mmCIF file of C-alpha atoms (C1' of nucleotides) in Angstrom:
data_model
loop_
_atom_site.group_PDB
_atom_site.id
_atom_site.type_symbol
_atom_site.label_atom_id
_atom_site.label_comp_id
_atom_site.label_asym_id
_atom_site.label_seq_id
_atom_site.Cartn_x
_atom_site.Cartn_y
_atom_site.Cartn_z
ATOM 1 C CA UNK A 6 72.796 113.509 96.580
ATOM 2 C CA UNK A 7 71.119 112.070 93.517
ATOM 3 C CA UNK A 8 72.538 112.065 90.380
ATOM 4 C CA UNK A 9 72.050 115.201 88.192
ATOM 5 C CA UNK A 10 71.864 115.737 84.506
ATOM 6 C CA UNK A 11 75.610 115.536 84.508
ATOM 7 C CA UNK A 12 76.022 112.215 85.568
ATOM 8 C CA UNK A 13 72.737 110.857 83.500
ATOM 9 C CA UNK A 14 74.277 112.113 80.310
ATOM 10 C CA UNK A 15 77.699 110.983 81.326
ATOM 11 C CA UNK A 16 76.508 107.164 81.646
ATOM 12 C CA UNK A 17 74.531 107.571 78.740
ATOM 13 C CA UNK A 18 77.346 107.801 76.954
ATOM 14 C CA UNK A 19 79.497 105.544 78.839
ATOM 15 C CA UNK A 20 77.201 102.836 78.107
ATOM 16 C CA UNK A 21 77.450 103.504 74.074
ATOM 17 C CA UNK A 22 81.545 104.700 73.750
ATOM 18 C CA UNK A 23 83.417 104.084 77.145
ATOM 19 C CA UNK A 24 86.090 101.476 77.822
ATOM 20 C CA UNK A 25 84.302 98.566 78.990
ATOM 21 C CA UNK A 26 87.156 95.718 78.541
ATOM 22 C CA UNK A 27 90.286 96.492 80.458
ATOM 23 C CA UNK A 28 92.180 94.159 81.908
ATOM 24 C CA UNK A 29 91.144 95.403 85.546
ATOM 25 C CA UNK A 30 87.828 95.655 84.653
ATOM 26 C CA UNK A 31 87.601 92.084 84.800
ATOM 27 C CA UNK A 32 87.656 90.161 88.328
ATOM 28 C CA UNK A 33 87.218 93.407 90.059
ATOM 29 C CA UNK A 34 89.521 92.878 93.456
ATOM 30 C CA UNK A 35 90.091 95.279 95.349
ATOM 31 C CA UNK A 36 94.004 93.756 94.854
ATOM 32 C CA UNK A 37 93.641 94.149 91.052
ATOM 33 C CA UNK A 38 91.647 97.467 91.228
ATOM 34 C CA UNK A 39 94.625 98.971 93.758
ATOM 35 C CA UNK A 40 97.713 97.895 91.460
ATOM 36 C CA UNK A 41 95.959 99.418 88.223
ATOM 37 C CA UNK A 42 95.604 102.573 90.207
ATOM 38 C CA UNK A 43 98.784 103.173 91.535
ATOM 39 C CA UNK A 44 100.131 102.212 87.991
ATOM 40 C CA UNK A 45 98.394 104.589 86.012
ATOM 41 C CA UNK A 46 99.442 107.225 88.769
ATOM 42 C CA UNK A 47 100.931 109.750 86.365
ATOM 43 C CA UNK A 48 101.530 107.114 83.498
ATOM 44 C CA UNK A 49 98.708 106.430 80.805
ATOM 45 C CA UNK A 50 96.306 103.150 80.239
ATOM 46 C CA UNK A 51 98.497 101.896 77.128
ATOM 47 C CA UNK A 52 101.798 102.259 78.633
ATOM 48 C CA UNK A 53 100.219 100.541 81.739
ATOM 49 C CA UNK A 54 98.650 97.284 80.584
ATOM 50 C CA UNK A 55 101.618 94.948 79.437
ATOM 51 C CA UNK A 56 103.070 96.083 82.648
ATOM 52 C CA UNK A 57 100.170 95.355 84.455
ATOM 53 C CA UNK A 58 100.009 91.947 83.260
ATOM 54 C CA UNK A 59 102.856 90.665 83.956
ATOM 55 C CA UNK A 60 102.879 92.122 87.114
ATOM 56 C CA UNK A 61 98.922 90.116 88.094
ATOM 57 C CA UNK A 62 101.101 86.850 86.856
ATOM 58 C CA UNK A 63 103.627 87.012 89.305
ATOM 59 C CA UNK A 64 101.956 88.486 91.962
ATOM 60 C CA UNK A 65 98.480 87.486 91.611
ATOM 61 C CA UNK A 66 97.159 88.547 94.869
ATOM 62 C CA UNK A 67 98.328 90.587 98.198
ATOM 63 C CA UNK A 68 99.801 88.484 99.888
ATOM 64 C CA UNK A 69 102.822 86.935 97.157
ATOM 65 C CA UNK A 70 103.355 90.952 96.741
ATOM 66 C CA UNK A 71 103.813 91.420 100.329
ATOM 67 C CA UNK A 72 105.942 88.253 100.369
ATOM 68 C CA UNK A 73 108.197 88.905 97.402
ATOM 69 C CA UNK A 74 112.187 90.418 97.662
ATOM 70 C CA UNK A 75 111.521 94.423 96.941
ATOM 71 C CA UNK A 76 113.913 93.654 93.741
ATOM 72 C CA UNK A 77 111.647 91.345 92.461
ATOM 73 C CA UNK A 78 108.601 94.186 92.631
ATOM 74 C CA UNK A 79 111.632 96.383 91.861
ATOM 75 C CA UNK A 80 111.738 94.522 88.616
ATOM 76 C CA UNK A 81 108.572 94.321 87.505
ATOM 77 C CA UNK A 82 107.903 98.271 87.888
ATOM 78 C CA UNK A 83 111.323 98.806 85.668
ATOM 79 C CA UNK A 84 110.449 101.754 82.626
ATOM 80 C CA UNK A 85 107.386 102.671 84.565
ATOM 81 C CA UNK A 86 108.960 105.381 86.291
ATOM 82 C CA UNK A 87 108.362 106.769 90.009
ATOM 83 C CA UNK A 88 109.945 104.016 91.227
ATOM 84 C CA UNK A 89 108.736 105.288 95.082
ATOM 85 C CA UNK A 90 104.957 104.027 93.739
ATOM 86 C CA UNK A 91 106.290 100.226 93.268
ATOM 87 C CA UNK A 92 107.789 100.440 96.768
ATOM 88 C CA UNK A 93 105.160 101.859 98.606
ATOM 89 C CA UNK A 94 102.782 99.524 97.203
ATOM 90 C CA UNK A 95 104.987 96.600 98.433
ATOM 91 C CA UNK A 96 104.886 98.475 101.789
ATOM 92 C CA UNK A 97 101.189 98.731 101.873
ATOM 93 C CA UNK A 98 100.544 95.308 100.889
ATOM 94 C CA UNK A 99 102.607 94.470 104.054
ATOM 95 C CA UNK A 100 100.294 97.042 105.825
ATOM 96 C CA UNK A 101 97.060 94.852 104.504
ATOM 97 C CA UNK A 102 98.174 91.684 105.531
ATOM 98 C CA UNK A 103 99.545 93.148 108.859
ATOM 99 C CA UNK A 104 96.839 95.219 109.975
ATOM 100 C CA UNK A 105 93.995 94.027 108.181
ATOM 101 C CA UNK A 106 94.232 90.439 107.809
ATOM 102 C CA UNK A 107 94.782 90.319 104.093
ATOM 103 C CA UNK A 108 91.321 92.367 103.454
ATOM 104 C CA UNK A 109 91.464 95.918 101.759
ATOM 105 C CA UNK A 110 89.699 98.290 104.009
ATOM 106 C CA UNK A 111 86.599 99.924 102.583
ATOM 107 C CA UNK A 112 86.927 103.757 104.009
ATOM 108 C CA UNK A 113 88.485 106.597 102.764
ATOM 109 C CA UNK A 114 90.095 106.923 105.853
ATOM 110 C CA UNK A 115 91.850 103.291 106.196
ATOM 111 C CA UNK A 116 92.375 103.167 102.618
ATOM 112 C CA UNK A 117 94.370 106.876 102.732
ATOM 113 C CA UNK A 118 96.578 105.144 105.996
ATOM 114 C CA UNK A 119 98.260 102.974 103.210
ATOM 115 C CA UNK A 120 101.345 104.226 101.403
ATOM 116 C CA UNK A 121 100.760 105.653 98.073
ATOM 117 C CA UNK A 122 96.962 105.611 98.402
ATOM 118 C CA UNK A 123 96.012 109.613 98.513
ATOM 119 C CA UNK A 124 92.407 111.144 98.177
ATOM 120 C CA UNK A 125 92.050 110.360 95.195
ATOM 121 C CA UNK A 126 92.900 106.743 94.962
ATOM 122 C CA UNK A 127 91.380 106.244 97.762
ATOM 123 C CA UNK A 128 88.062 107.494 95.891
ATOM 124 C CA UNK A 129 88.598 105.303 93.193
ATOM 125 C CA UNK A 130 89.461 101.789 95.359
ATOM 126 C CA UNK A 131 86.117 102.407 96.919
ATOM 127 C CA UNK A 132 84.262 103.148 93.836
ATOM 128 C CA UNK A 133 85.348 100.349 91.497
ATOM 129 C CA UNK A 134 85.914 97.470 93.930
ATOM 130 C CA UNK A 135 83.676 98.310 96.334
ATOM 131 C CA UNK A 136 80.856 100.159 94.468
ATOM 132 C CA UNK A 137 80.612 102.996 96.727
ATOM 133 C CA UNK A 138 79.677 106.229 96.472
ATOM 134 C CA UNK A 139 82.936 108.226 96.187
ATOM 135 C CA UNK A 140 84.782 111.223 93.961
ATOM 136 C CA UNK A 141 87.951 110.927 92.287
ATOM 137 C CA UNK A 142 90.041 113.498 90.897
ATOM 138 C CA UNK A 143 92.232 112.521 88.558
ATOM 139 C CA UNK A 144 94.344 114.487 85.733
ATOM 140 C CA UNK A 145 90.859 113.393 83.309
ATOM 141 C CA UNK A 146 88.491 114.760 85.533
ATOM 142 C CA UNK A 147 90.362 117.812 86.221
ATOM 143 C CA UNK A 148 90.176 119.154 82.655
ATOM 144 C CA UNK A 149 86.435 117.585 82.258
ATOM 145 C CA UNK A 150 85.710 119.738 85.537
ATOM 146 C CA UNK A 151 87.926 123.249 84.756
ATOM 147 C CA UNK A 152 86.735 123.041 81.312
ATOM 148 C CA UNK A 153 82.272 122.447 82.202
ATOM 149 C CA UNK A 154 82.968 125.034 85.287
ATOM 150 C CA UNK A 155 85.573 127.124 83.406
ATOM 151 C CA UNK A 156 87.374 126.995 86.509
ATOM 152 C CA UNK A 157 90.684 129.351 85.589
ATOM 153 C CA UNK A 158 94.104 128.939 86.956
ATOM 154 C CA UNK A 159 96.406 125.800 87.259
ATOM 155 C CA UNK A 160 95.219 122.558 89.485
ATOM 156 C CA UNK A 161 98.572 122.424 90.777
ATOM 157 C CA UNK A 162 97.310 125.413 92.699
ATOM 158 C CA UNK A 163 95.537 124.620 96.011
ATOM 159 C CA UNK A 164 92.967 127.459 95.357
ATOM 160 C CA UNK A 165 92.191 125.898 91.921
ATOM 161 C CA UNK A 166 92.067 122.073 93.294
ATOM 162 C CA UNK A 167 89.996 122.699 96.554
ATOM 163 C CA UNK A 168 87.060 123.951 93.888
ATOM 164 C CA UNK A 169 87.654 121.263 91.750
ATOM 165 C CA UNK A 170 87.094 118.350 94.167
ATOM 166 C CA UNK A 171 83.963 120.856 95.357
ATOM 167 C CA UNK A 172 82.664 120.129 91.727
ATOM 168 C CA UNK A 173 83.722 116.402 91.978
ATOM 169 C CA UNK A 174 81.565 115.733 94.571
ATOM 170 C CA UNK A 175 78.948 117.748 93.728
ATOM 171 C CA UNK A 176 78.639 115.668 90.349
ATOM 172 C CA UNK A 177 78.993 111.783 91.581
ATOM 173 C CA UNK A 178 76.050 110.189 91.909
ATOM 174 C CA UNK A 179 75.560 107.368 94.545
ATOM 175 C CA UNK A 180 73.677 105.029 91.843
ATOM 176 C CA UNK A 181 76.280 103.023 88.989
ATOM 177 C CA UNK A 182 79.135 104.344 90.745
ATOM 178 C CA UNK A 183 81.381 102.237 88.853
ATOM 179 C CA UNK A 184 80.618 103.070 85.264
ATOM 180 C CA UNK A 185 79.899 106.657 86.644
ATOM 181 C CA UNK A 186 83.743 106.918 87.831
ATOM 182 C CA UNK A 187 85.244 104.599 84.926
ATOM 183 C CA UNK A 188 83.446 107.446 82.536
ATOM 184 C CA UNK A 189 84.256 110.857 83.538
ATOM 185 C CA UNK A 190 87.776 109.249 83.051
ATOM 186 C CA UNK A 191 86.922 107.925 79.482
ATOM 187 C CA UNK A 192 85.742 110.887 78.311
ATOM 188 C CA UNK A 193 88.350 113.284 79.652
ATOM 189 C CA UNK A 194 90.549 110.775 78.046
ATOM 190 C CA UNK A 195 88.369 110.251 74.715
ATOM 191 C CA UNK A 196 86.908 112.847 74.055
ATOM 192 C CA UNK A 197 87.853 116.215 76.479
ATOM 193 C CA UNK A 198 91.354 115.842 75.594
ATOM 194 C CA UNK A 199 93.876 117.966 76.256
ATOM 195 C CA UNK A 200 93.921 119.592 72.659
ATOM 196 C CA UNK A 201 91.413 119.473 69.859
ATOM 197 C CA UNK A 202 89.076 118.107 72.389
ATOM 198 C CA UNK A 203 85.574 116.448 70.611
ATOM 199 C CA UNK A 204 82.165 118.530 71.705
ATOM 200 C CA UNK A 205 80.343 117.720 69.054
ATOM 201 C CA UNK A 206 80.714 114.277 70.978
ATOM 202 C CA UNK A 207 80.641 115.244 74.181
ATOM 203 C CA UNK A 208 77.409 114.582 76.148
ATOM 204 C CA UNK A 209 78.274 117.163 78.428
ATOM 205 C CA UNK A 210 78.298 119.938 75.820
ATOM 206 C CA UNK A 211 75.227 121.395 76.706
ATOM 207 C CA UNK A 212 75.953 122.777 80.517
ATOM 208 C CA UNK A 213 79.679 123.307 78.972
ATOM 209 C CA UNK A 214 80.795 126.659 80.133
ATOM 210 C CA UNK A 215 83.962 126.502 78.332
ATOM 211 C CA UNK A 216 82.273 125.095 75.353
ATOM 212 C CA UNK A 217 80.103 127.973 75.626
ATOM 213 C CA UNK A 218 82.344 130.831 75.310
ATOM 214 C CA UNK A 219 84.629 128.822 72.425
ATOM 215 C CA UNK A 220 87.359 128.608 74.808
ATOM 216 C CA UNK A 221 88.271 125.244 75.774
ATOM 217 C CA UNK A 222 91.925 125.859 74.829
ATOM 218 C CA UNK A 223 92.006 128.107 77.742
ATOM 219 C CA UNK A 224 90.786 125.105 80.785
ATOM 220 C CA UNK A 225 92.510 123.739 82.809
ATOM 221 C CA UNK A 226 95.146 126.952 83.109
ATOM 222 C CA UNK A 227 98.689 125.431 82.199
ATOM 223 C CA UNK A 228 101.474 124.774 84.953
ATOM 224 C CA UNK A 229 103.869 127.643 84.921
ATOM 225 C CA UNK A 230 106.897 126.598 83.392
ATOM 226 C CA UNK A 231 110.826 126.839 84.462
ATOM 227 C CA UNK A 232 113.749 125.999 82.824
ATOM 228 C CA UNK A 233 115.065 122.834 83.004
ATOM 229 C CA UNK A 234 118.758 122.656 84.507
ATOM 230 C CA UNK A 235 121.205 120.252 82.346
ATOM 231 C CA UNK A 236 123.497 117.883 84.540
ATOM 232 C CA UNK A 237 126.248 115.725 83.521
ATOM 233 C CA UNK A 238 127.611 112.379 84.846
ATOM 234 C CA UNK A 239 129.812 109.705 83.982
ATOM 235 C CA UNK A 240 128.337 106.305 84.096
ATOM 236 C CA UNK A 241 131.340 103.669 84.038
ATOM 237 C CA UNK A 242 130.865 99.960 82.738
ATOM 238 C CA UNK A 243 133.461 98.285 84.465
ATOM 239 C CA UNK A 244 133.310 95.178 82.912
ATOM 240 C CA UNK A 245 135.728 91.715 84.723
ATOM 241 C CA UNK A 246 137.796 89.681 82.900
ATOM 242 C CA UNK A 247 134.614 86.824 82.904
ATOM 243 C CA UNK A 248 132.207 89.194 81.265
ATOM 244 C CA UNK A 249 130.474 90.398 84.264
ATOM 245 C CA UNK A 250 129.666 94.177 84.880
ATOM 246 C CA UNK A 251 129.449 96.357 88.489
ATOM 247 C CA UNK A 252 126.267 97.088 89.417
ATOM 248 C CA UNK A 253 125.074 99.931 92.176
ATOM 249 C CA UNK A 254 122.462 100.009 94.095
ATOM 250 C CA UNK A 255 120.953 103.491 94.383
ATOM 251 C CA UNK A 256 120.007 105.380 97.912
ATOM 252 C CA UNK A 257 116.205 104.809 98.780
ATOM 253 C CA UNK A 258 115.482 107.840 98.014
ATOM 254 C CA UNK A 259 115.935 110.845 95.193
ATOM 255 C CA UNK A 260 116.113 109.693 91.405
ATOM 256 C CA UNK A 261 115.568 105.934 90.247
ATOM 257 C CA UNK A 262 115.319 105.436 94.623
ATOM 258 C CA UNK A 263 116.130 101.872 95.082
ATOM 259 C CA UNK A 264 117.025 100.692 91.546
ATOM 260 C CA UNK A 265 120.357 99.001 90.559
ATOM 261 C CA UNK A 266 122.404 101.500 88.079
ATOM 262 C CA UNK A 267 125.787 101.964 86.835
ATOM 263 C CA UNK A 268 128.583 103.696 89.159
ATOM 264 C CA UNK A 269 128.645 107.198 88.712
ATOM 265 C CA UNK A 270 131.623 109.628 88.522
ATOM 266 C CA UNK A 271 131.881 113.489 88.871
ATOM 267 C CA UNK A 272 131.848 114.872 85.676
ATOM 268 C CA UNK A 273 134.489 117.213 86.378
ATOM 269 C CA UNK A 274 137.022 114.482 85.878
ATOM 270 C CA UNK A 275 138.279 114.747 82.429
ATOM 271 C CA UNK A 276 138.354 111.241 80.317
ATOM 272 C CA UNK A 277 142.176 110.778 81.046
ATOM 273 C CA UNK A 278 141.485 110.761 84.763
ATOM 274 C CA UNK A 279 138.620 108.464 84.723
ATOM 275 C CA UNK A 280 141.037 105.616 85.206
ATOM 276 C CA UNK A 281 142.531 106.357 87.993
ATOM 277 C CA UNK A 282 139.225 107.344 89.730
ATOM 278 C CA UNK A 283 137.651 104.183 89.516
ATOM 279 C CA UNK A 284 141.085 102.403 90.569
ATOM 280 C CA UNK A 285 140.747 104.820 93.824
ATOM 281 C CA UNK A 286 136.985 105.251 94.445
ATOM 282 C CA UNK A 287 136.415 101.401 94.180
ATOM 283 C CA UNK A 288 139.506 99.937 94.667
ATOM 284 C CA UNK A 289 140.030 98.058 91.014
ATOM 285 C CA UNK A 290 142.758 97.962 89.037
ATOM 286 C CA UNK A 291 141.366 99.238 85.646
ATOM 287 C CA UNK A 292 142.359 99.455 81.902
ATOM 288 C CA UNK A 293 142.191 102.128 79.733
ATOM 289 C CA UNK A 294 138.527 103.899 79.557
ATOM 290 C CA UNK A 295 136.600 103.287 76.334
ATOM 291 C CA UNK A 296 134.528 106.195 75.477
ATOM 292 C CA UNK A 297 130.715 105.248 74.506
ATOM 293 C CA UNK A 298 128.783 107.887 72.790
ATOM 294 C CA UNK A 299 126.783 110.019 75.128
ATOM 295 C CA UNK A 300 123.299 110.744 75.418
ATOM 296 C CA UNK A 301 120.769 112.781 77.138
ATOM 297 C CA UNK A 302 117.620 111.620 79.315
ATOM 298 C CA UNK A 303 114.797 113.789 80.357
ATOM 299 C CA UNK A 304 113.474 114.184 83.621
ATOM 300 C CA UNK A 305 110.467 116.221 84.746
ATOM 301 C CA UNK A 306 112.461 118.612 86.499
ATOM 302 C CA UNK A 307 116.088 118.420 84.326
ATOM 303 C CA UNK A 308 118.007 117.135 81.665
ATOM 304 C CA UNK A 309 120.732 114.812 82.359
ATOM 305 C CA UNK A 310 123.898 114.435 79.718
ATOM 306 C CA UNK A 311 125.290 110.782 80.359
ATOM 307 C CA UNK A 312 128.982 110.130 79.564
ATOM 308 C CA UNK A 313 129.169 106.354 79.545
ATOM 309 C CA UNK A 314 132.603 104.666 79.464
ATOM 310 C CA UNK A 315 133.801 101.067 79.506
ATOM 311 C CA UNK A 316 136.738 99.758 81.727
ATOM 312 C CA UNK A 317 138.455 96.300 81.682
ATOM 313 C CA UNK A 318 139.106 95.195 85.429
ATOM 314 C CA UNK A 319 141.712 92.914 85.621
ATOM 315 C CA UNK A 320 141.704 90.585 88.731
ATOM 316 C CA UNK A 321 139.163 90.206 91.667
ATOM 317 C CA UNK A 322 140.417 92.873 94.271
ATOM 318 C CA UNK A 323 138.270 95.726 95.325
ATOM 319 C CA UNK A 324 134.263 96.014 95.557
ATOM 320 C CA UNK A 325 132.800 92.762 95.959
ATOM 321 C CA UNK A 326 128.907 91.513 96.218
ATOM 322 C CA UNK A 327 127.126 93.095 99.455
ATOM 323 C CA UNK A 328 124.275 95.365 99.571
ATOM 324 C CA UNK A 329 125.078 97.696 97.988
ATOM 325 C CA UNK A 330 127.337 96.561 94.562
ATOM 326 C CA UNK A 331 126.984 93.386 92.348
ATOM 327 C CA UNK A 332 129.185 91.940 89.588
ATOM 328 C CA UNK A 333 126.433 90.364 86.677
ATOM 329 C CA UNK A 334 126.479 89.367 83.770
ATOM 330 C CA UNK A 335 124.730 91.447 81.422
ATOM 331 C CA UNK A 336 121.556 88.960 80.927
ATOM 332 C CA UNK A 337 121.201 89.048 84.778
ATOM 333 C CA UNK A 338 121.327 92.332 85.280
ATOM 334 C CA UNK A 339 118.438 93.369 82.777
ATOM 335 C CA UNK A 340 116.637 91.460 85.283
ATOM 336 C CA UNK A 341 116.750 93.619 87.857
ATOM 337 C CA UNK A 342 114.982 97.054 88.360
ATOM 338 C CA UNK A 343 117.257 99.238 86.483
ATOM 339 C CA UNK A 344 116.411 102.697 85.087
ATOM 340 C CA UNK A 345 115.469 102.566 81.596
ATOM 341 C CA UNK A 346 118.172 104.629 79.935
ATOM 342 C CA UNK A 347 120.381 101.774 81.973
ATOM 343 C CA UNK A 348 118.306 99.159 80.425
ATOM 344 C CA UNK A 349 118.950 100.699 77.125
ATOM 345 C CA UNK A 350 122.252 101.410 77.761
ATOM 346 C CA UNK A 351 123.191 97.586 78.730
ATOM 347 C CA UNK A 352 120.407 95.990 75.934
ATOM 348 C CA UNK A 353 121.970 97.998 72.888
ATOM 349 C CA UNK A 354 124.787 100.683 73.597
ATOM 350 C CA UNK A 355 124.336 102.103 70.426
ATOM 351 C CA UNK A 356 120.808 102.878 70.422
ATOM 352 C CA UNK A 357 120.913 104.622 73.466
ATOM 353 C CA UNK A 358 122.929 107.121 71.590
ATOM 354 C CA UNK A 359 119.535 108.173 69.407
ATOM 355 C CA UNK A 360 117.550 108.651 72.374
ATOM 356 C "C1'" DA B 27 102.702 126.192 99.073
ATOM 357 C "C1'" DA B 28 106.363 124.490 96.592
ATOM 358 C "C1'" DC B 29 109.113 120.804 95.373
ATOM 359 C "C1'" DT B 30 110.260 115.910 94.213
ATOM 360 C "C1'" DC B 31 109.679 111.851 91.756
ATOM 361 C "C1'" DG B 32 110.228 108.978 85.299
ATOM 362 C "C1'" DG B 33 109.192 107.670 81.312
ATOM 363 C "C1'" DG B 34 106.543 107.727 77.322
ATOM 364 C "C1'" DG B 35 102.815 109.355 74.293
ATOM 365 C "C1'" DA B 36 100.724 113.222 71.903
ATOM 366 C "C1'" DT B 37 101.307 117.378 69.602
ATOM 367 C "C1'" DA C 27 110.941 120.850 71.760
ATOM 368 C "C1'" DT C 28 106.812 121.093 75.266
ATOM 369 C "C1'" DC C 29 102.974 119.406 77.704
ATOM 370 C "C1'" DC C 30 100.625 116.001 80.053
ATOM 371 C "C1'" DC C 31 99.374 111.683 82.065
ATOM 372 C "C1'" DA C 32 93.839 107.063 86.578
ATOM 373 C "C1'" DG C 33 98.967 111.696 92.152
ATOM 374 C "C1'" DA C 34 101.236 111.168 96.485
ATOM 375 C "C1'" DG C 35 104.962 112.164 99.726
ATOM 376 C "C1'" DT C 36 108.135 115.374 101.624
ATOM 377 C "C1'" DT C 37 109.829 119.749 103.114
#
DNA sequence: AACTCGGGGAT
DNA sequence: ATCCCAGAGTT
């Protein structure tokens, strides 16, 4: 496959108005590549990069990651969000030094083996540290793709993926594979953007089939939507008599899988029973509740109402340290992987009230 | 094939 | 408020 007139005009461009200097770009592991990949799973490049930073300082290469306590990782991945990413890539790191000897493999199929790493990432592991030849398919090249093919329907749709990833491939060139990969995603995140996208910018807008008919609003087709269902919960901050607060470690998996959180209680309890439900659930003898003011967080999938209240708990009986509980101090808590409505909820009780 | 998994930025 | 984002795993 050589490259087409896609891919010359794409680098053309690339070389005058892509991203050229981000922090993965320089010292191109395939380590460093990997972790910017699975961050920006989902999450975009300026939420990623202070996050990514400080995660390259503490774990600077595969092996301290596959070394480090999972809270630790845990920790570092805390207001990122899909918490399951951080611990599979702890997993796979184990995977590399176990099975590879503490080299990334350079196939698709080796690379796809590893948790987290799909088709796609796969794709772009070989690509940038590797240099080569191989088609991604991210959320930018999607709509670049749908909209220069006018490929209807949404890409959640296998129909509507399967011809997308035929167009992928079709377009990657095997020569500058790197700045050929790292600029379909600039300009699908530049220039093709979701709304008010910028042809008169766009080198592509030529073969632009979308562009052509003056409907660009209508690529790619949207997700169908559902409504959102609204839950409720208690969240108790049962607080000792030296200042330090229970802490809960959630199941591996479902919502915030693995993170530390507050003890939750069914919100069918009314506030005058609240009480007497932590003093039997956990076994504490507990003052009166003190009602914080609620807020909501939003999922993708629902909205969830949380009802905190704090509890003095006099005297040292009931839950103690093990797996699953702690008793911290608020300053060592915040250094754990908690969710970020948590975080916010422990940093500044009354701003989480705004959110 | 449909559902699950977060949080934030853009609109 | 809604949509989307350098998607992958599970059911």
């Amino acid at each position: 496959m050589t490259a087409d007139c896609f891919a010359e005009n794409l680098l053309k461009w690339y070389d005058n108005h892509g991203r050229h200097d981000l922090p993965w770009h320089h010292n191109r592991t395939a380590y460093r590549i990997w972790v910017s990949e699975i961050m920006l799973q989902q999450t975009q490049v300026a939420t990623v990069i202070p996050y990514y930073l400080a995660f390259m300082e503490r774990f600077p290469d595969v092996q301290s990651l596959a070394e480090a306590p999972v809270d630790d990782v845990l920790s570092h991945w805390s207001g990122l969000g899909y918490y399951a990413r951080a611990r599979n890539l702890q997993n796979a790191a184990q995977t590399v030094m176990d099975e590879f000897g503490g080299a990334f493999p350079d196939t698709q199929e080796a690379l796809e083996s590893l948790k987290g790493i799909g088709r796609s990432t796969a794709a772009a592991i070989i690509a940038q540290a590797f240099g080569k030849r191989a088609a991604i398919l991210d959320g930018n090249v999607k709509r670049v793709l749908a909209r220069y093919h006018a490929v209807p329907g949404w890409p959640g749709q296998t129909s509507v993926l399967k011809q997308l990833w035929e167009h992928a491939e079709e377009h990657t060139p095997s020569e500058r594979i790197r700045d050929y990969t790292q600029g379909i995603m600039d300009l699908g995140a530049m220039v093709c953007t979701r709304s008010r996208p910028k042809c008169n910018d766009c080198p592509l807008q030529k073969g632009c089939a979308a562009y052509a008919r003056k409907e660009t609003n209508l690529y790619p087709g949207s997700k169908p939507k559902k409504a959102k269902p609204e839950k409720t919960t208690w969240m108790v901050i049962l607080e000792d008599q030296n200042g330090r607060i229970l802490l809960e470690r959630r199941p591996p998996n479902g919502i915030w899988g693995g993170l530390w959180s507050l003890p939750e209680l069914d919100p069918a309890y009314g506030a005058d029973e609240l009480q007497e439900a932590c003093e039997r659930n956990l076994g504490l003898d507990c003052g009166e509740p003190e009602l914080i003011s609620g807020f909501r967080h939003t999922f993708s999938h629902y909205h969830l109402h949380i009802q905190p209240a704090r509890l003095g708990v006099t005297g040292q009986q009931g839950v103690r340290d093990n797996g699953q509980h702690k008793w911290l101090h608020r300053h060592e808590a915040l250094a754990l992987g908690l969710p970020a409505p948590i975080r916010t909820l422990l940093t500044n009780p009354e701003q989480a009230t705004l959110l």
